[in-house]
XYZ file of C-alpha atoms in Angstrom:
542
model
C -24.018 -27.832 -63.629
C -20.753 -26.304 -63.427
C -17.785 -27.232 -61.564
C -18.280 -23.905 -59.249
C -22.010 -24.736 -58.539
C -20.750 -27.567 -57.281
C -18.513 -26.129 -55.333
C -20.803 -23.643 -54.010
C -23.887 -26.713 -53.219
C -20.729 -28.431 -50.910
C -19.982 -25.464 -49.037
C -23.421 -24.235 -48.536
C -25.111 -27.699 -48.041
C -21.907 -28.023 -45.378
C -23.296 -24.825 -43.622
C -26.798 -26.384 -43.355
C -25.361 -29.444 -42.041
C -22.917 -27.420 -39.200
C -26.936 -25.199 -38.443
C -28.848 -28.395 -38.106
C -26.416 -30.158 -35.755
C -26.807 -27.384 -33.432
C -30.451 -27.543 -33.438
C -30.626 -31.177 -32.974
C -28.833 -30.276 -29.858
C -30.891 -27.799 -28.804
C -34.337 -29.771 -28.803
C -32.583 -31.726 -26.196
C -33.787 -29.306 -24.058
C -31.445 -29.094 -20.583
C -30.229 -32.470 -21.640
C -31.573 -36.218 -21.994
C -31.663 -37.265 -18.346
C -33.944 -34.425 -17.464
C -36.241 -35.092 -20.107
C -36.870 -38.161 -18.731
C -37.188 -37.917 -15.081
C -40.431 -36.142 -16.552
C -41.681 -39.281 -18.253
C -40.599 -41.318 -14.653
C -43.140 -38.256 -13.217
C -45.646 -39.336 -15.747
C -45.531 -36.360 -17.753
C -44.622 -35.463 -21.602
C -41.742 -33.275 -22.524
C -42.494 -30.091 -24.023
C -42.347 -30.834 -27.862
C -43.939 -34.875 -27.181
C -46.818 -32.627 -25.896
C -46.767 -29.968 -28.949
C -46.308 -33.144 -31.327
C -49.532 -35.393 -29.886
C -51.209 -32.117 -30.391
C -50.609 -30.856 -33.502
C -52.399 -32.842 -36.368
C -50.801 -34.977 -38.120
C -49.247 -34.972 -42.082
C -49.988 -31.374 -41.660
C -46.915 -28.987 -42.132
C -45.978 -26.839 -38.711
C -43.068 -24.441 -38.353
C -40.712 -23.796 -35.282
C -40.053 -19.746 -34.060
C -37.189 -19.126 -32.231
C -35.480 -22.441 -31.669
C -32.087 -20.621 -31.573
C -33.771 -18.381 -28.470
C -30.773 -18.038 -25.685
C -28.300 -19.292 -27.932
C -24.914 -19.134 -26.284
C -26.548 -16.411 -24.694
C -26.251 -17.877 -21.139
C -23.524 -20.272 -20.624
C -22.721 -18.330 -16.789
C -26.038 -19.314 -15.890
C -25.740 -22.766 -17.430
C -27.488 -22.321 -20.430
C -30.848 -21.581 -21.540
C -31.874 -23.836 -24.967
C -34.531 -22.428 -26.841
C -35.067 -19.601 -24.655
C -36.716 -22.554 -22.222
C -39.323 -22.780 -24.015
C -40.893 -23.936 -27.647
C -42.914 -22.199 -29.775
C -44.570 -23.481 -33.413
C -47.458 -22.666 -35.516
C -49.619 -25.069 -36.471
C -52.830 -26.890 -36.928
C -54.714 -28.294 -34.352
C -57.743 -30.165 -35.942
C -57.609 -28.593 -38.497
C -57.590 -24.780 -37.139
C -53.922 -22.942 -37.705
C -52.592 -21.521 -34.036
C -49.873 -20.900 -31.872
C -48.736 -22.993 -29.521
C -46.326 -22.286 -26.435
C -44.740 -24.735 -23.959
C -42.553 -24.150 -20.934
C -39.930 -26.380 -21.357
C -39.357 -27.799 -17.362
C -35.787 -29.763 -18.313
C -34.029 -26.127 -18.245
C -34.697 -25.051 -15.028
C -37.617 -26.382 -14.544
C -38.988 -23.782 -17.245
C -37.989 -21.258 -15.657
C -38.189 -17.592 -17.487
C -35.187 -15.879 -18.376
C -35.081 -12.476 -20.602
C -34.991 -14.603 -23.584
C -37.575 -16.683 -22.899
C -40.021 -13.308 -22.133
C -39.176 -11.971 -25.745
C -39.845 -15.524 -27.206
C -43.424 -15.281 -25.275
C -44.014 -11.946 -26.354
C -43.190 -13.018 -29.680
C -45.210 -15.738 -30.171
C -48.224 -13.438 -28.580
C -47.079 -10.610 -31.086
C -47.905 -13.921 -34.038
C -51.736 -14.853 -33.059
C -52.087 -11.078 -32.170
C -51.440 -9.504 -36.259
C -52.508 -12.815 -37.429
C -55.930 -13.563 -35.134
C -55.343 -16.753 -34.948
C -55.828 -18.685 -31.523
C -52.876 -19.481 -28.890
C -52.247 -22.142 -27.111
C -50.371 -22.226 -23.480
C -48.870 -25.363 -22.193
C -47.890 -24.216 -18.823
C -45.385 -25.878 -16.253
C -42.542 -23.212 -15.052
C -41.211 -22.379 -11.913
C -41.631 -18.600 -12.921
C -38.974 -15.871 -13.203
C -35.733 -16.758 -12.678
C -34.715 -14.276 -9.992
C -30.954 -14.525 -10.222
C -31.991 -12.428 -12.961
C -35.293 -10.590 -12.289
C -34.364 -7.495 -13.061
C -33.856 -7.888 -16.678
C -37.186 -9.764 -16.901
C -39.625 -8.391 -14.226
C -39.921 -4.405 -14.320
C -39.919 -3.221 -18.006
C -42.138 -2.532 -20.977
C -41.259 -5.366 -22.915
C -40.652 -8.080 -19.786
C -42.425 -10.509 -17.825
C -45.713 -8.649 -16.896
C -46.702 -7.862 -20.432
C -47.019 -11.022 -21.546
C -50.342 -10.972 -18.885
C -51.181 -7.371 -20.629
C -51.566 -9.008 -24.447
C -53.608 -11.884 -22.370
C -56.397 -8.935 -21.638
C -55.113 -7.816 -25.577
C -56.167 -10.608 -27.262
C -59.400 -11.242 -25.334
C -61.364 -8.252 -25.683
C -60.306 -9.005 -30.069
C -61.492 -12.036 -29.633
C -58.372 -14.322 -29.992
C -59.179 -17.438 -28.358
C -56.571 -18.264 -25.700
C -56.199 -22.258 -24.542
C -54.290 -22.613 -21.534
C -53.419 -26.348 -20.087
C -51.490 -26.124 -16.210
C -49.409 -29.575 -16.930
C -46.762 -28.359 -14.237
C -45.560 -25.707 -12.394
C -47.705 -22.625 -12.537
C -46.416 -20.030 -10.270
C -46.570 -16.498 -8.610
C -47.262 -13.732 -10.878
C -47.686 -16.532 -13.821
C -50.647 -18.015 -12.411
C -52.395 -15.310 -14.072
C -51.905 -16.345 -17.862
C -54.063 -19.872 -17.807
C -56.645 -17.706 -15.949
C -57.018 -14.490 -17.753
C -57.542 -17.313 -21.232
C -61.099 -18.310 -22.197
C -60.406 -21.508 -21.280
C -57.665 -23.709 -19.032
C -57.421 -26.963 -17.319
C -54.525 -28.418 -14.643
C -53.353 -32.191 -14.973
C -54.251 -33.842 -11.710
C -51.415 -34.403 -9.550
C -48.643 -33.052 -11.379
C -50.369 -29.216 -11.969
C -50.379 -26.997 -9.911
C -51.377 -23.346 -9.456
C -50.254 -20.826 -6.817
C -49.181 -16.999 -6.471
C -46.794 -18.682 -3.241
C -45.624 -22.310 -2.667
C -46.337 -24.389 0.575
C -42.526 -22.613 1.956
C -43.075 -19.276 0.950
C -46.606 -19.507 2.738
C -44.934 -21.031 5.662
C -42.807 -17.887 6.004
C -44.877 -15.434 4.934
C -48.344 -15.698 6.904
C -47.206 -19.149 9.189
C -49.517 -21.643 7.293
C -48.595 -25.139 6.997
C -49.832 -27.185 3.928
C -48.652 -29.103 0.897
C -48.585 -27.774 -2.748
C -51.630 -30.022 -3.409
C -53.996 -28.962 -0.756
C -52.831 -25.310 -1.482
C -52.952 -25.451 -5.630
C -53.162 -28.807 -7.139
C -56.348 -29.794 -9.659
C -58.642 -31.071 -6.766
C -58.472 -27.605 -5.011
C -58.960 -25.600 -8.099
C -61.222 -27.434 -10.296
C -63.728 -28.213 -6.941
C -63.040 -25.592 -4.471
C -61.613 -22.399 -5.792
C -63.253 -23.109 -9.958
C -59.832 -21.013 -11.179
C -59.871 -24.028 -13.490
C -62.313 -24.740 -16.235
C -61.573 -28.472 -16.381
C -59.503 -31.677 -14.482
C -57.498 -34.096 -16.858
C -55.855 -37.232 -15.369
C -53.251 -36.651 -17.441
C -51.292 -34.675 -20.161
C -52.520 -36.916 -22.897
C -55.835 -36.242 -21.428
C -55.417 -32.749 -21.210
C -54.002 -32.391 -24.751
C -56.696 -34.342 -25.956
C -59.590 -31.645 -24.436
C -57.830 -29.187 -26.358
C -58.163 -30.927 -29.751
C -61.593 -31.358 -28.962
C -62.435 -27.074 -28.340
C -60.602 -26.440 -31.030
C -63.104 -28.581 -32.829
C -65.588 -26.669 -32.514
C -64.283 -23.123 -33.513
C -66.434 -21.034 -35.801
C -65.176 -19.389 -38.902
C -64.315 -15.805 -38.958
C -63.658 -13.299 -41.738
C -60.940 -13.343 -43.930
C -58.412 -10.768 -45.274
C -59.185 -12.191 -48.658
C -55.441 -12.672 -50.304
C -55.584 -14.343 -53.688
C -54.907 -17.914 -53.996
C -55.308 -20.389 -56.494
C -53.930 -24.216 -56.673
C -50.822 -24.482 -55.683
C -47.760 -25.660 -57.997
C -44.021 -26.277 -57.256
C -41.142 -24.526 -58.608
C -40.113 -25.970 -63.118
C -36.590 -25.349 -60.938
C -35.875 -27.110 -57.935
C -35.194 -25.179 -54.115
C -32.514 -27.508 -54.056
C -30.543 -25.450 -56.599
C -30.106 -22.667 -54.379
C -27.342 -24.314 -52.808
C -25.756 -24.243 -55.941
C -26.766 -20.390 -57.184
C -26.166 -18.789 -53.760
C -22.352 -17.635 -53.691
C -20.259 -19.207 -51.064
C -18.232 -15.595 -50.035
C -20.596 -13.342 -49.039
C -19.180 -10.531 -51.454
C -20.169 -13.068 -54.433
C -22.873 -12.287 -57.575
C -25.182 -14.621 -58.772
C -28.183 -13.288 -60.615
C -31.176 -13.206 -57.822
C -34.311 -13.920 -60.591
C -32.366 -18.176 -60.523
C -33.070 -17.538 -56.723
C -37.081 -16.647 -57.675
C -37.420 -19.239 -60.263
C -36.619 -21.844 -57.655
C -39.334 -20.469 -55.026
C -41.976 -19.453 -57.123
C -45.101 -21.538 -58.414
C -43.815 -22.554 -62.083
C -40.823 -21.001 -61.868
C -42.959 -17.870 -63.404
C -43.249 -13.749 -62.430
C -43.994 -11.073 -63.654
C -41.237 -8.539 -63.458
C -42.356 -4.485 -62.507
C -39.993 -1.844 -64.410
C -37.489 -4.594 -65.491
C -35.165 -2.767 -66.889
C -35.086 0.261 -64.471
C -33.859 0.320 -61.407
C -31.864 -2.814 -62.195
C -30.128 -3.233 -58.647
C -33.866 -3.768 -57.171
C -36.114 -6.434 -58.631
C -39.737 -5.413 -58.289
C -42.009 -8.791 -59.483
C -45.528 -10.230 -58.860
C -45.529 -14.421 -58.632
C -47.632 -16.920 -56.776
C -45.925 -19.035 -53.404
C -48.152 -22.447 -52.845
C -50.795 -21.071 -54.892
C -50.723 -17.469 -52.854
C -50.331 -14.356 -54.813
C -46.812 -12.257 -54.092
C -45.040 -9.575 -54.338
C -41.513 -9.639 -54.630
C -38.456 -6.629 -53.451
C -35.435 -8.777 -54.179
C -31.722 -7.447 -54.291
C -30.145 -8.227 -57.000
C -26.385 -8.930 -56.659
C -24.858 -8.912 -59.852
C -23.081 -6.429 -61.129
C -25.573 -4.418 -63.815
C -25.933 -0.913 -66.059
C -28.104 1.450 -65.446
C -30.281 3.951 -68.240
C -27.177 5.962 -68.414
C -24.342 2.911 -69.416
C -23.261 3.004 -65.485
C -22.370 0.008 -63.519
C -24.010 0.063 -60.649
C -22.961 -2.284 -57.856
C -24.787 -5.433 -56.676
C -27.114 -5.288 -53.316
C -26.672 -1.713 -53.207
C -29.941 0.418 -53.328
C -29.321 3.484 -55.333
C -31.497 5.865 -56.092
C -33.400 4.990 -59.264
C -34.031 1.198 -57.521
C -35.601 2.757 -53.970
C -37.589 4.856 -56.363
C -38.574 1.645 -58.350
C -39.435 -0.563 -55.216
C -41.419 2.505 -53.220
C -44.023 2.231 -55.997
C -44.215 -1.330 -56.630
C -45.252 -1.089 -52.559
C -47.760 0.960 -53.007
C -49.235 -0.638 -55.887
C -49.405 -4.062 -54.097
C -51.077 -2.361 -51.298
C -53.939 -1.396 -53.413
C -54.107 -4.117 -54.983
C -54.256 -6.008 -52.230
C -50.795 -8.428 -52.361
C -48.714 -9.648 -49.449
C -45.188 -8.293 -49.910
C -42.467 -10.960 -49.643
C -38.932 -9.143 -49.265
C -35.065 -10.794 -50.425
C -32.649 -9.580 -48.640
C -28.989 -9.319 -49.692
C -28.380 -5.983 -49.535
C -25.174 -3.662 -48.401
C -26.721 -0.451 -47.364
C -27.837 2.349 -49.557
C -24.905 3.739 -52.743
C -22.574 6.591 -51.325
C -20.724 9.175 -52.162
C -21.159 12.443 -53.580
C -23.141 11.687 -56.242
C -25.327 9.263 -55.039
C -25.836 12.658 -52.072
C -26.440 15.489 -55.124
C -28.663 12.928 -56.418
C -31.124 12.592 -53.387
C -30.375 9.370 -51.779
C -31.406 10.254 -48.984
C -34.134 11.296 -49.986
C -35.377 8.760 -52.342
C -33.858 6.115 -49.419
C -36.618 8.008 -47.036
C -39.244 7.375 -49.366
C -38.904 3.700 -49.314
C -38.680 3.562 -45.705
C -42.093 5.336 -45.744
C -43.471 2.618 -47.611
C -42.052 -0.017 -45.515
C -43.017 1.487 -42.917
C -47.084 2.500 -43.707
C -47.506 -0.581 -46.239
C -50.705 -2.475 -44.749
C -50.461 -5.876 -46.283
C -48.758 -8.642 -44.458
C -44.702 -8.327 -45.225
C -42.496 -11.848 -45.284
C -38.430 -10.813 -44.850
C -35.709 -13.919 -45.925
C -32.579 -13.142 -45.554
C -30.877 -14.593 -48.284
C -26.750 -13.414 -47.590
C -26.099 -9.548 -46.040
C -28.353 -7.782 -44.316
C -26.212 -4.519 -43.162
C -27.192 -0.662 -42.069
C -29.744 0.856 -43.813
C -30.371 -1.796 -46.143
C -31.861 -3.903 -43.444
C -34.618 -1.258 -42.782
C -35.387 -0.781 -46.120
C -36.084 -4.513 -47.091
C -38.278 -4.412 -44.125
C -35.695 -5.792 -41.124
C -36.904 -6.501 -38.149
C -38.318 -3.660 -36.708
C -40.587 -3.123 -39.585
C -43.036 -5.988 -38.000
C -42.155 -8.303 -41.430
C -45.548 -11.336 -40.323
C -42.094 -13.607 -40.442
C -38.808 -12.696 -40.711
C -35.829 -16.125 -41.242
C -32.341 -16.079 -42.259
C -31.152 -18.507 -44.608
C -27.853 -20.710 -42.686
C -24.992 -18.182 -44.429
C -27.092 -15.189 -43.292
C -25.020 -11.702 -42.186
C -27.061 -8.807 -39.932
C -24.865 -6.276 -39.321
C -23.953 -2.311 -39.587
C -21.359 -2.789 -42.017
C -19.235 -5.491 -43.645
C -16.918 -7.966 -41.159
C -14.157 -6.719 -43.079
C -14.720 -2.965 -42.894
C -16.014 -2.651 -39.727
C -12.743 -4.074 -38.569
C -10.656 -1.506 -40.631
C -12.905 1.136 -38.404
C -12.280 -0.384 -35.815
C -8.695 -0.983 -35.151
C -8.166 2.818 -36.244
C -9.856 4.130 -33.226
C -7.914 1.099 -31.573
C -4.473 2.722 -33.462
C -5.500 6.877 -32.779
C -5.952 5.059 -29.069
C -2.532 4.106 -28.600
C -1.082 6.205 -30.047
C -2.136 8.866 -28.170
C -1.471 6.810 -25.106
C 2.280 7.220 -26.256
C 2.280 3.369 -27.693
C 4.530 2.055 -31.043
C 2.153 0.247 -33.517
C 3.738 -2.033 -35.326
C 2.652 -4.447 -38.276
C 2.185 -7.023 -35.938
C 0.622 -5.121 -32.946
C -1.804 -3.984 -36.437
C -2.748 -7.075 -37.345
C -3.221 -8.177 -33.809
C -5.408 -5.615 -33.236
C -7.541 -5.992 -36.745
C -7.670 -9.681 -36.191
C -9.421 -9.836 -32.825
C -11.499 -7.085 -33.697
C -12.807 -8.676 -36.859
C -13.354 -11.947 -35.220
C -15.392 -10.315 -31.975
C -17.017 -9.100 -35.116
C -17.671 -11.508 -37.228
C -19.278 -13.611 -34.543
C -21.392 -11.245 -33.983
C -23.201 -11.430 -37.394
C -23.740 -14.862 -37.774
C -27.389 -15.861 -38.248
C -27.499 -17.959 -34.967
C -25.780 -14.204 -33.146
C -29.245 -12.912 -34.999
C -31.544 -16.036 -34.267
C -30.109 -16.341 -30.315
C -31.726 -12.934 -29.884
C -34.762 -13.285 -32.076
C -33.778 -10.810 -34.736
C -34.856 -13.695 -36.710
C -37.827 -15.666 -36.170
C -35.950 -18.765 -36.941
C -32.636 -20.195 -39.495
C -34.302 -22.236 -42.713
C -32.758 -24.416 -45.318
C -33.687 -22.781 -47.892
C -36.089 -25.932 -49.794
C -37.999 -24.854 -46.276
C -38.784 -21.087 -47.589
C -41.769 -21.671 -49.304
C -44.056 -23.651 -46.654
C -42.753 -20.847 -44.430
C -43.883 -18.013 -46.788
C -47.384 -20.044 -47.518
C -47.947 -20.752 -43.852
C -47.582 -16.985 -42.776
C -49.737 -15.668 -45.631
C -52.219 -18.464 -44.612
C -52.301 -16.612 -41.033
C -52.651 -13.890 -41.718
C -55.506 -13.844 -43.890
C -56.905 -14.775 -40.883
C -56.954 -10.883 -40.030
C -58.937 -8.402 -42.566
C -56.867 -5.368 -43.128
C -59.180 -2.488 -41.781
C -56.331 0.214 -42.207
C -56.158 2.312 -45.961
C -52.410 2.352 -46.752
C -50.740 6.153 -46.885
C -47.151 6.542 -47.720
C -47.069 9.453 -44.944
C -45.998 12.788 -45.558
C -42.581 12.206 -48.441
C -45.186 11.049 -50.673
C -44.797 8.678 -53.251
């Protein structure tokens, strides 16, 4: 190891430490005092419920922990979107668990809460795995009701998905462990099995105060919609539990009874660790996003035995395509190469840029993986497609369109790791969020934007300068610097990994060391959903 490696390692580990510090604050939800209040009421917190439910000594991954981060400061914040979503094992069954966090505004639904719940349901639907709802929510956050209630991707879509999953045979289990009011009351009852916790759980379309205001009836909430009412009188729930632990144990028992479903049949052999430690990634990745490195070194830290079979190694060198295994699973890797390379004509090509020959190679490789039923793994560190007259005359738009077509129409599961830059159309071609990766995560130093911060700041400052000049204002060097610094600071903030994760453009920010776990669990989940379509690249033929 050299000095440069050690410097990179120190800087990148510091970045992961910063992310970890934020995560630990997020894990506190609405704060320790509110969490303790739940415990004093005889309830477990959202994260304690999930911990009790999941199998011990088995891997799990959290989806959307950063959801809502720094988004609702005027409303007092919404840590983790007010809901915790985890993929893990319950009685040996891989499933999605969704737990409302009542310490955050009584579990009320912010706009990002709805988006996160829909993401959880999407993962269950795509992969045909069970979903478990641990309900404890006051319903829609009324000050923002216009952003959560009426649109296609808002609150109501949750219940539509309940119905769709039921028709698909996807198991849904709900435990009402606190409030479950108004429209939200439909979620547990549209599940296959529903239970309610005595004394703390309640379900009603309108609470006692609203009932009094609407029809003049005086009634307490427990009589109106408590556990005894719904288990003995209305028949709304299937089981009454004495406490949180009793309800969660019943869910475990239900999960034990689930039978096997057909599998997709993705290839898996005995797993093996990489010969090169994943920890080395911290020292291999440059601390500056414009820095160079050999992506093959990164791949060696991720794949079993550090072995991979490269496709067309001497052609289209700014994208590496290779088959390998991750935790025993067969994968097809499409990765941006960050070093300066020579093409077949001896011309230098910039690292991280997609050229026509690279797009052509990736398109053919994606087709091959679909033909052979191999899941695709995209390692994104891309600044975009090559520009300029030579590239335009060479048909870069056509070749790029072929690659986008191949990614769009791929029928095998896709997984995306944003290892560095994710700019412009490069994000699309390398399977960004819009292209339905089963899971998409970022390393702590990832950047997501239309273009790099420096370029964007120059363009935006030039536009602003032009506007000021038209207004007759003089632009001094000092003024120019102030404009550029202000725009650069704002733009760079919007490119950070935390900004993207807060809006669920990515499912998580992870340590590179956890990458293999995310890929393996993702493929295992997708193996529950047999492929029913044939790959067809569309009108733009491969």
